XYZ file of C-alpha atoms in Angstrom:
573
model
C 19.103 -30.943 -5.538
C 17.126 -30.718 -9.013
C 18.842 -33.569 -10.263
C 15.382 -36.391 -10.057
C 13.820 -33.549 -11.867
C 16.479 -33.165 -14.334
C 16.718 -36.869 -15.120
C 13.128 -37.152 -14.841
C 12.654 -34.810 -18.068
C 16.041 -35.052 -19.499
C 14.157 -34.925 -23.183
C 12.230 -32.099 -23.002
C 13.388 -28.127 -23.891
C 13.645 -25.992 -20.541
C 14.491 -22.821 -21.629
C 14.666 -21.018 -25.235
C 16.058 -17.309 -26.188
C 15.091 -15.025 -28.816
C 17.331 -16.212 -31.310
C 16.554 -19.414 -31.081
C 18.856 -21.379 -29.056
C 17.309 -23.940 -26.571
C 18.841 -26.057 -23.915
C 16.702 -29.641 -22.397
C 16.739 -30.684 -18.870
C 19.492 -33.333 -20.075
C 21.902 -30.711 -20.792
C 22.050 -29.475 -17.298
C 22.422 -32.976 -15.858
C 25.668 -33.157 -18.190
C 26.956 -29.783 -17.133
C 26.039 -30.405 -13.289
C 27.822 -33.561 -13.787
C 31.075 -31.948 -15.622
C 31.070 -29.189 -12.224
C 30.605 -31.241 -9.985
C 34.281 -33.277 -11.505
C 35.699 -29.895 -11.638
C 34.888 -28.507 -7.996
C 35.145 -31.208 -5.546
C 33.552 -30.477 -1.975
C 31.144 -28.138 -1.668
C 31.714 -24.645 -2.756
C 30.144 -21.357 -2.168
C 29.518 -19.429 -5.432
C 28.706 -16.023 -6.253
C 26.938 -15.829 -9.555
C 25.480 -13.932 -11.790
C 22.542 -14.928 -13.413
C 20.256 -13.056 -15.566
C 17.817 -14.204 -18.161
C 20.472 -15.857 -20.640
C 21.310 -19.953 -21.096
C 24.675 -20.224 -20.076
C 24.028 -18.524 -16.635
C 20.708 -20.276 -15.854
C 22.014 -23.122 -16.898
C 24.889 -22.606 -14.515
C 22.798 -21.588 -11.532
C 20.718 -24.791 -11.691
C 23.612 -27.074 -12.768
C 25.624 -25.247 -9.080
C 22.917 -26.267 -7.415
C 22.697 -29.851 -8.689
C 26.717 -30.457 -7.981
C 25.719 -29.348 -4.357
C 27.197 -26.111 -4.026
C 25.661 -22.990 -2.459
C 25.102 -19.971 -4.866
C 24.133 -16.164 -4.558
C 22.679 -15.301 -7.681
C 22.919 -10.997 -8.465
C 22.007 -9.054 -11.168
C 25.166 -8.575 -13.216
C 24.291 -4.945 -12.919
C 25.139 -5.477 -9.151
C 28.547 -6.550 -9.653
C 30.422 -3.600 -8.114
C 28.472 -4.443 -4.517
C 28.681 -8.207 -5.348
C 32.554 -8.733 -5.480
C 32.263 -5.991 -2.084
C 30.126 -8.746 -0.513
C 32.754 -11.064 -1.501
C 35.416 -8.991 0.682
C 33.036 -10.245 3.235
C 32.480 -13.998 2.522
C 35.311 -14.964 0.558
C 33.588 -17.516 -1.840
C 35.214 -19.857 -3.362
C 33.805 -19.198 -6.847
C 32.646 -16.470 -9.051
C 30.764 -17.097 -11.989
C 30.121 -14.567 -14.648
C 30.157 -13.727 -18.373
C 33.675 -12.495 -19.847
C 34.245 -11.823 -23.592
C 30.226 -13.548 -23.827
C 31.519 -16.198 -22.792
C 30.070 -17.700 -18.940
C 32.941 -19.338 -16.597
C 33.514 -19.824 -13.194
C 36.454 -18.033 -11.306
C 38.321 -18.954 -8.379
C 38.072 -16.081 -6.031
C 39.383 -17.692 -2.854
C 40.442 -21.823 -2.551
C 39.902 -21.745 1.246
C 37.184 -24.295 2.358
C 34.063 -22.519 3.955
C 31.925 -24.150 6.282
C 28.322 -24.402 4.748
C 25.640 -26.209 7.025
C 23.950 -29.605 4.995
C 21.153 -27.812 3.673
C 21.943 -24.538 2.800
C 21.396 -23.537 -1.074
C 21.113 -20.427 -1.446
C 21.662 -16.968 -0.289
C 19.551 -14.094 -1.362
C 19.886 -10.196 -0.771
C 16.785 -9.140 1.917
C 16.518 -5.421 0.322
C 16.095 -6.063 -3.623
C 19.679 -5.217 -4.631
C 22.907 -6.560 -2.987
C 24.078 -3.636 -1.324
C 24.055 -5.384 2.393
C 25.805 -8.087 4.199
C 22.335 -9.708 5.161
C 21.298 -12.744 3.580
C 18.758 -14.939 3.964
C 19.199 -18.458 3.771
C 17.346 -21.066 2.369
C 17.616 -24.147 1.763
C 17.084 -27.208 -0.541
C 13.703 -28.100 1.331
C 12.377 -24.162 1.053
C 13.402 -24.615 -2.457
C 11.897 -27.407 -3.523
C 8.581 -27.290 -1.286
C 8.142 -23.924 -2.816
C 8.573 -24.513 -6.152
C 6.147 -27.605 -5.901
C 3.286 -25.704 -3.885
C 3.425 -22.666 -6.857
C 3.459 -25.737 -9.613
C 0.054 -27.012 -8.079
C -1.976 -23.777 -7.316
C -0.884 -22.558 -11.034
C -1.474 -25.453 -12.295
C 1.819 -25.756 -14.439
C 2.173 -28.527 -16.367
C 4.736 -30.362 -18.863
C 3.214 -28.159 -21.460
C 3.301 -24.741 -19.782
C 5.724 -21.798 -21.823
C 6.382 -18.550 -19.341
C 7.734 -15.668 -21.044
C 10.095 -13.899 -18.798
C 9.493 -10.428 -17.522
C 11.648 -10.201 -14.161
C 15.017 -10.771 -13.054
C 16.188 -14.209 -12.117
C 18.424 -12.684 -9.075
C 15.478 -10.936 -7.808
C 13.459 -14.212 -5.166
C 9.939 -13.683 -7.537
C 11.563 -14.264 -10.792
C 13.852 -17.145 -9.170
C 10.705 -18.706 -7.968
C 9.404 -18.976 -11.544
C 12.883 -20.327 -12.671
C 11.971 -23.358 -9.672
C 8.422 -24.121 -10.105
C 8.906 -24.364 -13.849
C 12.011 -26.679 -12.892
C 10.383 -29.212 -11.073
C 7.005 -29.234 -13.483
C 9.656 -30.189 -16.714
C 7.753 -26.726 -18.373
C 9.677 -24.086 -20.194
C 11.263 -21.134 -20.438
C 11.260 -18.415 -22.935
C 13.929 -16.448 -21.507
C 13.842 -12.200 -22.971
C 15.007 -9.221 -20.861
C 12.276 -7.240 -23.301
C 9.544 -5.018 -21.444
C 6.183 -5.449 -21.333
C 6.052 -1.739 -23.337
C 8.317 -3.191 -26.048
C 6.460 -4.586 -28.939
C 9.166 -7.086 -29.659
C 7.785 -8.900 -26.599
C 4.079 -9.242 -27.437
C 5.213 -10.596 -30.712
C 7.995 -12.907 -29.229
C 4.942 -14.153 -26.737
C 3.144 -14.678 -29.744
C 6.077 -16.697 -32.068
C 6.742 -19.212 -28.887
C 3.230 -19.440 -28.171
C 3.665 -18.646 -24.272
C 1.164 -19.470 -22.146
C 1.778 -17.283 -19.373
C 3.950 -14.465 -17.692
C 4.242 -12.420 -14.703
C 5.038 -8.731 -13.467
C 5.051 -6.443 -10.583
C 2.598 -3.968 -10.098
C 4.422 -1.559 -12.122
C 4.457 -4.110 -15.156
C 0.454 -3.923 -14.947
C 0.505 -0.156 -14.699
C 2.229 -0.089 -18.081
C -0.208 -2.867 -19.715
C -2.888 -0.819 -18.453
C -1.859 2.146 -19.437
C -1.028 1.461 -23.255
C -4.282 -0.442 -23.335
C -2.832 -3.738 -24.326
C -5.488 -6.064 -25.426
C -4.918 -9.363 -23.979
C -7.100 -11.362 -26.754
C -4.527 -10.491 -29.318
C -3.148 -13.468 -27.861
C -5.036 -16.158 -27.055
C -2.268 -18.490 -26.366
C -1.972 -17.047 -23.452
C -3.884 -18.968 -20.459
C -2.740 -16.782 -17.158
C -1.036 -13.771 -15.671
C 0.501 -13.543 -11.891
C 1.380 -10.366 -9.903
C 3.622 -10.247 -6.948
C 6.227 -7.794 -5.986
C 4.291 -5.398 -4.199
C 0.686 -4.185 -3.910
C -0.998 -3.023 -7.255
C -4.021 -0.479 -6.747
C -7.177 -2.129 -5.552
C -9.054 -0.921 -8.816
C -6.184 -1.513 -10.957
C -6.323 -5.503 -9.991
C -10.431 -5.454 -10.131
C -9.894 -4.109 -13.843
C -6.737 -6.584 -14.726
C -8.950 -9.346 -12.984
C -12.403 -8.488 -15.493
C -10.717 -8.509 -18.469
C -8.961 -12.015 -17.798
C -12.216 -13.679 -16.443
C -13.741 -12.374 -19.792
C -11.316 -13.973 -21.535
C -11.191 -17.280 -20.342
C -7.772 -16.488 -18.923
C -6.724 -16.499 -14.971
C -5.475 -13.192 -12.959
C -3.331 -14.207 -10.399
C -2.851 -11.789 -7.027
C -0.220 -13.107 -5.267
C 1.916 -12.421 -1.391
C 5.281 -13.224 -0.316
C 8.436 -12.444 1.492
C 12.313 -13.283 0.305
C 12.156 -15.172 3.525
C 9.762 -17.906 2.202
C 11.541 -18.643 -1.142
C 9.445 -16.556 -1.587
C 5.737 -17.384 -2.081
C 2.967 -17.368 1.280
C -0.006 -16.831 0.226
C -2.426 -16.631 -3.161
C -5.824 -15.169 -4.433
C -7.672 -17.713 -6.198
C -8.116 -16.512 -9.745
C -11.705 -16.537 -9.549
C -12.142 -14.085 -6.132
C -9.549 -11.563 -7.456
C -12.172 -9.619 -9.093
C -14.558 -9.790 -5.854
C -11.761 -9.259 -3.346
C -9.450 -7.026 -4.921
C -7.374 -6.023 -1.924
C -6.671 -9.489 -0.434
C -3.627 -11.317 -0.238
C -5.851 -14.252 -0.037
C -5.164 -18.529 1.141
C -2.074 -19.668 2.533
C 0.006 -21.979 -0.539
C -0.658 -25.633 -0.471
C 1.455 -27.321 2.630
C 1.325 -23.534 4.323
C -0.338 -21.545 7.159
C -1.041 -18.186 8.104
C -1.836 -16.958 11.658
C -2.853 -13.162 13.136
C -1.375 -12.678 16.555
C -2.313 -9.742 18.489
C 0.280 -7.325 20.038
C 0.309 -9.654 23.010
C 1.191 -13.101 20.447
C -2.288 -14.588 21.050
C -3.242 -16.005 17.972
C -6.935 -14.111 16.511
C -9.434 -15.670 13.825
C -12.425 -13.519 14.299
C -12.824 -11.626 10.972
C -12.004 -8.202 10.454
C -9.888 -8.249 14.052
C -6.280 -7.176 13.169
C -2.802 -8.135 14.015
C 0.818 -9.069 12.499
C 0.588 -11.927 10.063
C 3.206 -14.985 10.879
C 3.402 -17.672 8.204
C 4.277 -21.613 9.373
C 5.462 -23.758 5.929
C 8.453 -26.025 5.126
C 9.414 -22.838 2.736
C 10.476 -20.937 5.714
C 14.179 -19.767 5.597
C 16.991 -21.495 7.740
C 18.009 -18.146 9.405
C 19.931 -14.945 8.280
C 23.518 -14.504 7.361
C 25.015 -11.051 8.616
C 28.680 -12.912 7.994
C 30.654 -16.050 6.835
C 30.499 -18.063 10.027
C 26.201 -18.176 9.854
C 26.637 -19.926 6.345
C 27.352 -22.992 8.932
C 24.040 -22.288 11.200
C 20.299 -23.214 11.225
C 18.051 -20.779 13.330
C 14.420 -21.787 11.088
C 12.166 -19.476 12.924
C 9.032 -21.744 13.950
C 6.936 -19.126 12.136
C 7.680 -16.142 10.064
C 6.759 -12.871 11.629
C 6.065 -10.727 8.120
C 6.250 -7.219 9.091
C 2.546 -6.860 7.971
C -0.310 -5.962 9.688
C -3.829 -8.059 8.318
C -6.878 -9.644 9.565
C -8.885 -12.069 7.608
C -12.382 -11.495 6.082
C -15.268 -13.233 6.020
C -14.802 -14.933 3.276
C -12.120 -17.001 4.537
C -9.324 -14.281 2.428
C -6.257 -12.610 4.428
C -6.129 -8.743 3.870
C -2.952 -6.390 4.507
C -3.450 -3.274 6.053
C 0.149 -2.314 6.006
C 3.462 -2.520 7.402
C 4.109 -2.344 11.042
C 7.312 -0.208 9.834
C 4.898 1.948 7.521
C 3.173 3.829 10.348
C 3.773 6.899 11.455
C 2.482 8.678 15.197
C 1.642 11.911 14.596
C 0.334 13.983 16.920
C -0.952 10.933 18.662
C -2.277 8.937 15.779
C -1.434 6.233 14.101
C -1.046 7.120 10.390
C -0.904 4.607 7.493
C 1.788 5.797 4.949
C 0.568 2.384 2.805
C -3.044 3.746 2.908
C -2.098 7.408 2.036
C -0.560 5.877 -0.758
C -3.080 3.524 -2.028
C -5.890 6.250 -1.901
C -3.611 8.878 -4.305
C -3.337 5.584 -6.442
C -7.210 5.782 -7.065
C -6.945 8.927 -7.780
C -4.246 8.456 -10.577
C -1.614 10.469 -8.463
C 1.820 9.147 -7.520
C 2.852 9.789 -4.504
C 4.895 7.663 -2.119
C 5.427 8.269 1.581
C 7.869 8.185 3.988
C 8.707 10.209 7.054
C 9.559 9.639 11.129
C 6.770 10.455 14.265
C 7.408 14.525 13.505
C 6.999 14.781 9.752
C 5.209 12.570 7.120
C 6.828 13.354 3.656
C 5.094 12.960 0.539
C 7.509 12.925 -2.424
C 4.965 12.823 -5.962
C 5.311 13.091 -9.767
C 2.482 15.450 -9.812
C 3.187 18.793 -11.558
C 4.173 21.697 -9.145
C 0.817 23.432 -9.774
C -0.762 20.310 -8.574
C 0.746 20.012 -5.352
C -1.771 21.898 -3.544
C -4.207 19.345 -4.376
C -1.707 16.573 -2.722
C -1.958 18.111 0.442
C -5.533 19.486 0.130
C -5.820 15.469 0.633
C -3.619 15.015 3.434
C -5.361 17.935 5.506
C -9.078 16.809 4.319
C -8.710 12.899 3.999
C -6.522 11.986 6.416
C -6.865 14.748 8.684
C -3.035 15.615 8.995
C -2.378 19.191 9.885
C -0.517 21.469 7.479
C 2.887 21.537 10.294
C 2.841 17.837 10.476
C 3.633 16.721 6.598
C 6.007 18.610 3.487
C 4.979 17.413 -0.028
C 8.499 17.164 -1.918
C 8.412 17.252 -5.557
C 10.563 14.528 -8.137
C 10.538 14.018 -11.751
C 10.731 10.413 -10.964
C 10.483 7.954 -7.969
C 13.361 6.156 -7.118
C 12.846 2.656 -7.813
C 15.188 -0.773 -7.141
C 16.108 -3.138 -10.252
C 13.204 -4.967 -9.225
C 10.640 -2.329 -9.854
C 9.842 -1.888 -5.589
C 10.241 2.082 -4.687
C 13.445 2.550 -3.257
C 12.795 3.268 0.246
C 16.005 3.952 1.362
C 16.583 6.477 -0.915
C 13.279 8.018 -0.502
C 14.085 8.881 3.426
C 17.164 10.937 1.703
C 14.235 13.371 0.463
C 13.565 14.017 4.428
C 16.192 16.528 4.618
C 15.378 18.286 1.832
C 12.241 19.193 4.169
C 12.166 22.799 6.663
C 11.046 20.835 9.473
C 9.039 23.167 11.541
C 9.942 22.642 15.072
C 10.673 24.891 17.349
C 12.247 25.183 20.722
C 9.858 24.211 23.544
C 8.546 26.991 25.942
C 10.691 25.234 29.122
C 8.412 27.768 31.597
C 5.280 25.828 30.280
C 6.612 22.416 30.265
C 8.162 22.778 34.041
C 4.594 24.874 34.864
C 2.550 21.936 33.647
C 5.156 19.569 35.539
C 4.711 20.994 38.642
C 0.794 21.682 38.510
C -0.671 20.057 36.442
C -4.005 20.515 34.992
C -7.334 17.894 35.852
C -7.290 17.182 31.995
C -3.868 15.749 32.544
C -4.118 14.152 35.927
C -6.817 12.527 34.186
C -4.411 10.677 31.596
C -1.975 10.653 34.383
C 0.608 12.498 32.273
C 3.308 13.496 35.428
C 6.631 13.686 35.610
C 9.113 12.962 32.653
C 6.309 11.110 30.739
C 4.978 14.662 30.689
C 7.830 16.658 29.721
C 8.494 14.425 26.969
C 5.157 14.122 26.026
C 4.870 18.328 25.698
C 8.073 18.936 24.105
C 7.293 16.702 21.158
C 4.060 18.446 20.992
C 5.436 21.828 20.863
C 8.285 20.344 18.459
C 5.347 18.802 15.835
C 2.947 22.221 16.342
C 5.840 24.848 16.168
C 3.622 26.592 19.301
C 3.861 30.127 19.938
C 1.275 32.595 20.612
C 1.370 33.579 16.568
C 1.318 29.212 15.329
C -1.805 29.339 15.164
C -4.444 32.064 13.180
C -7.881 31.075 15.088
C -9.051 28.200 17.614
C -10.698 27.189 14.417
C -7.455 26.122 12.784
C -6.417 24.483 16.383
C -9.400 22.480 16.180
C -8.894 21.250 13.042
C -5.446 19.709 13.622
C -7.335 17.625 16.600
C -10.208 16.162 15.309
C -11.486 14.240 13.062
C -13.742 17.051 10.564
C -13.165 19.944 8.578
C -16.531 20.861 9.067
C -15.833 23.402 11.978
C -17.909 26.769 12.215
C -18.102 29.698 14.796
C -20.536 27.434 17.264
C -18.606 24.198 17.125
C -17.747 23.186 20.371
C -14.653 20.799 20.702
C -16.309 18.158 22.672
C -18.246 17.972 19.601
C -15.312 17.026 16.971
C -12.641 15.590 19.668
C -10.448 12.747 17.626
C -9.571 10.726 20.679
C -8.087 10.849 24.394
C -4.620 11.980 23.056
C -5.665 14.619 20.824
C -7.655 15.830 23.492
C -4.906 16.750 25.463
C -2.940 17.722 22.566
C -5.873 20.187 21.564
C -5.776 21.664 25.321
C -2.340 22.417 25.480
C -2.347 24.325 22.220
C -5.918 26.786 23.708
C -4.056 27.088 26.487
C -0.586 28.400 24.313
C -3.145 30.396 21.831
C -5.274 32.076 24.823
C -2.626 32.425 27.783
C -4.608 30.146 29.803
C -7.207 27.136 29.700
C -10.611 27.883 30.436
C -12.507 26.040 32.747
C -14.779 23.851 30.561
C -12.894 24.793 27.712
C -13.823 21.384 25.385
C -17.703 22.732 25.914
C -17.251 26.584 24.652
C -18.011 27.309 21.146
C -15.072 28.434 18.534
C -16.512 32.085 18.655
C -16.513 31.786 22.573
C -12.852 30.944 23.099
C -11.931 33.423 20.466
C -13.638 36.119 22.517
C -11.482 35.519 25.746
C -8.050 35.662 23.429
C -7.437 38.884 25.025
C -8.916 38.103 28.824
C -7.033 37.580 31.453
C -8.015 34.614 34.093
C -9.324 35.068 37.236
C-alpha cells in the first residue's frame, strides 16, 4: 500500500528517536520486502505499535506486504490478546527482551475482503469487539488531503506527542508517510522539559495535542518563540475551550506560526473537517471546511438536507476516507458495508461565514423535566470559568462529577440552578480528585456513568390516586396537550419520579416556579404566565400547584405567587 511512497523517497530519513537512531523510507521497503517472503498470503496481525522504530517500522512495512494490522497501545495488551480469543489472527507482533518480532498466534487462513487495512478500536482503548474498518483508499486519501491543507512538505519534522495506536496520532504517522517528511518519534510530555529541548536539537517544525496537551502549555505559560523552528501546531481529539483556542490561536498568528483547530471521527481515518489557521482566532468554536476531496451535510430530524445558517441538525460527512463498515466479529473482516455518508453523532449548523459549528452530541443530551439539556454546553461554560466539571447522567438525573474543592461545590450547582435553570432534585454534583481519562487523553465516559450510583436519586413512588384521577378526568390544561390514557400515566409518573412530589417537596409556589421557567427572578406578584419555560413545563408546573395546594385553581397560570400561597390551606368549591 505505501510502497510508491516508499520507493519514491527511499533516500530520505522518516523517523529519528532521542538517541539518535534513524531509519529512511528505503529501510522499510527492505523490511516490507523480507515480510512479505516470510508470511505468504495475506495475514491478519495484531500489533503493537508505539512511538519506537522497530514497531513503526513494522506497522508500515505489514501494511506494504499486504497484510491487515490492528495497531494497540502495548499498555493494552491484556484486552488485545482477549480480542484475539475473538479473531484468531494469524500474527502478533510485539517487543520481547527489546527486541520487536512477529508471533504466530493462529496459522489458520482468515478471510480478509481486498481492501481492508486496518482495524481500529471505536472507544479509545481496545476493550471491545467493535472495529472499524478501513481501508487502503481511506488510508491513503486521508493521509493525502491532511498533507495538502497542512501543507507538509519533504522538509517538514513533527515531534510526536500522541500515541500511534490511537486514529489522530496514526493519521500523522500517514500524512507524513506519503509527503517523504519526518518523524521525531519521543513518548515525552509536553510538561517535560526534555521535550522542548529535544524539539529544539531536531529542529521540529511542528507537533500536535489534544485539548488537554494545550491546557498544560497554557497553563505553564510556555512561550512558543523560544522556538522559532517551529512553523505550526494542530489540535484534535476533542473540543478545547472556546477561549482557550482564541488565546492558543493569538499567540501563533503573532508569531508567524499557524494554530490548527481540527474535527474528526475514527470512522474517517480519521480527519473531516478543518479551521483554516487564519479564522481560528475569529471563529473559535467552529469545526470549520470539510478536508480537500470531502463534504459535509446537516440533515434535519426528518434526513432533509439544511444549508440555511444557524438552522441545526446531525452532521453526515461524504469522502473517499469513509470506513468500509464495522467489525463486531471475524466473519465481517470479509465484508464491505461503506455507508454512503457518515452520520457523526453530532449535532451542528453552519454559520455565516461558510464554517460548520458543533453544538453537541445527539447522545450528550439529557430530557429533564421536559427539556432538552446540553451536558457538552454545561461543560464548556464551567470551562470558561476555569472549573472542571464533566457531565453525565440519564432523563431523571444529570450528574456533575468536578475537581473543584468540596467547599466549592455549592458554587457548581449555584450554576446549574441559575445558568441552566436545572432544579436542585433534577442534578447531584459528585466530587473526584481526578477525572477519569482514556490513554488518549478523552474523559472516560464509561467510567464516568459508574459515578451515577454513587448518587441518592430522589424519586419517589408516584401518588397512583392522582395519576388514575388525572386519567380518568382530566384537566382542560391537559386535554389541551392531549395527554390521555397511558401517554398520561407515563408522562405523570416520571414527573413525580424527577420532582420527588409530596405535599412537603416543595417549601413555596415560589420554589415550584422556579423549577419551570426560565428566571430566577421570581417575587411575591409574579404570575406564572409571566415566566412559563414552554408547553411541557407548563403542564409540569400545574401538576406540581395542584400536588402543593390540593387542587388547581381555575386560572391558576394568571394568580400571583402570594395569591396561590394564600389558598394553600382552602379547600375548592
Amino acid at each position: 500500500m505505501f510502497r510508491p511512497f516508499l520507493e519514491k523517497f527511499r533516500e530520505r530519513t522518516i523517523w529519528q528517536d532521542e538517541a539518535g537512531n534513524a531509519a529512511t523510507y528505503g529501510d522499510l521497503t527492505v523490511l516490507a520486502d523480507r515480510l512479505a517472503e516470510a508470511w505468504t498470503g495475506r495475514q491478519l496481525v495484531f500489533a503493537e505499535v508505539d512511538n519506537t522504530i522497530a514497531s513503526l517500522s513494522h506497522y508500515v512495512a505489514l501494511l506494504t506486504a499486504g497484510h491487515v494490522v490492528f495497531p494497540y497501545n502495548p499498555a493494552d495488551a491484556d484486552k488485545a490478546l482477549a480480542l484475539a480469543e475473538i479473531y484468531r489472527p494469524n500474527l502478533i507482533g510485539r517487543t520481547d527482551n527489546g527486541v520487536y518480532g512477529l508471533h504466530v498466534f493462529d496459522a489458520t487462513p482468515i478471510a480478509l475482503h481486498a481492501d481492508l487495512a486496518i482495524l481500529l478500536s471505536t472507544s479509545g482503548s481496545t476493550g471491545t469487539p467493535k472495529f472499524v474498518k478501513l481501508s487502503q483508499g481511506n488510508l491513503i486519501s486521508n493521509a493525502e488531503s491532511i498533507a495538502e491543507y497542512l501543507r507538509i512538505t519533504g522538509d517538514s519534522i513533527e515531534i510526536t506527542t500522541l500515541k500511534p495506536s490511537y486514529s489522530y496520532g496514526l493519521s500523522i504517522v500517514h500524512s507524513y508517510l506519503v509527503s517523504g517528511a519526518r518523524l521525531v518519534l519521543t513518548d515525552r510530555s509536553v510538561m517535560d522539559s526534555e521535550f522542548w529541548t529535544l524539539l529544539a536539537r531536531t529542529g521540529a517544525k511542528s507537533f500536535s495535542g489534544v485539548p488537554y496537551t494545550y491546557e498544560m502549555i497554557l497553563s505553564q505559560r510556555i512561550d512558543l518563540n523560544d522556538y522559532p523552528s517551529l512553523e505550526y501546531l494542530t489540535q484534535a481529539g476533542g473540543k478545547l475551550a472556546e477561549d482557550k483556542v482564541a488565546v492558543m490561536a493569538s499567540a501563533c498568528n503573532a508569531l508567524g506560526k499557524r494554530f490548527y483547530v481540527m474535527y474528526g471521527q475514527t470512522e474517517a481515518a480519521p480527519r473531516i473537517a478543518y479551521v483554516p489557521p487564519e479564522k481560528v482566532a475569529d471563529f473559535p468554536t467552529c469545526i470549520g471546511v470539510p478536508v480537500p476531496g470531502g463534504r459535509l451535510i446537516i440533515r434535519d430530524e426528518d434526513g432533509n438536507e439544511v444549508t440555511e445558517p444557524g438552522v441545526q441538525g446531525e452532521i453526515f460527512y461524504a469522502g473517499p476516507n469513509v470506513m468500509i463498515g464495522y467489525a463486531l466479529e471475524p466473519a465481517d473482516l470479509s465484508t464491505d458495508e461503506t455507508p454512503n455518508e457518515l452520520a457523526t453523532g453530532d449535532l451542528g449548523a453552519i454559520n455565516d461565514h461558510g464554517l460548520y459549528y458543533i453544538v453537541g452530541r445527539r447522545s450528550r443530551f439529557l430530557k429533564l423535566f421536559g427539556n432538552r439539556i446540553s451536558l457538552d454546553q454545561i461543560q464548556q461554560h464551567f470551562q470558561s470559568q476555569e472549573m472542571e466539571v464533566v457531565c453525565t447522567g440519564d432523563d431523571t438525573c444529570l450528574v456533575a462529577v468536578t475537581t473543584v474543592a468540596e467547599d466549592r461545590k455549592a458554587a457548581v450547582e449555584q450554576v446549574l440552578q441559575d445558568e441552566f435553570h436545572i432544579p436542585p432534585h433534577a442534578f447531584a454534583v459528585v466530587h473526584t480528585d481526578a477525572i477519569p481519562r482514556l490513554s488518549n487523553g478523552k474523559y472516560d465516559f464509561a467510567t464516568l456513568k459508574t459515578f451515577m450510583e454513587k448518587v441518592e436519586r430522589k424519586g419517589a413512588d408516584p401518588l397512583e390516586h392522582d395519576i388514575i384521577r388525572l386519567h380518568q378526568e382530566p384537566s382542560p390544561i391537559l386535554r389541551t396537550v392531549g395527554m390521555t390514557g397511558i401517554f398520561l400515566r407515563e408522562f405523570v409518573v416520571n414527573w413525580f419520579n424527577v420532582y420527588s412530589i409530596k405535599d412537603e417537596s416543595f417549601a413555596s409556589i415560589r420554589d415550584i416556579f422556579l423549577g419551570g421557567s426560565r428566571t430566577k427572578d421570581i417575587g411575591d406578584q409574579t404570575a406564572y404566565a409571566q415566566v412559563a419555560a414552554d408547553s411541557l413545563s407548563y403542564v409540569q408546573t400545574s401538576l406540581a400547584v395542584s400536588e402543593y395546594l390540593g387542587f388547581l385553581p381555575d386560572n391558576w397560570d394568571k394568580l400571583s405567587v402570594a395569591e396561590l400561597e394564600s389558598l394553600k390551606y382552602d379547600t375548592p368549591v
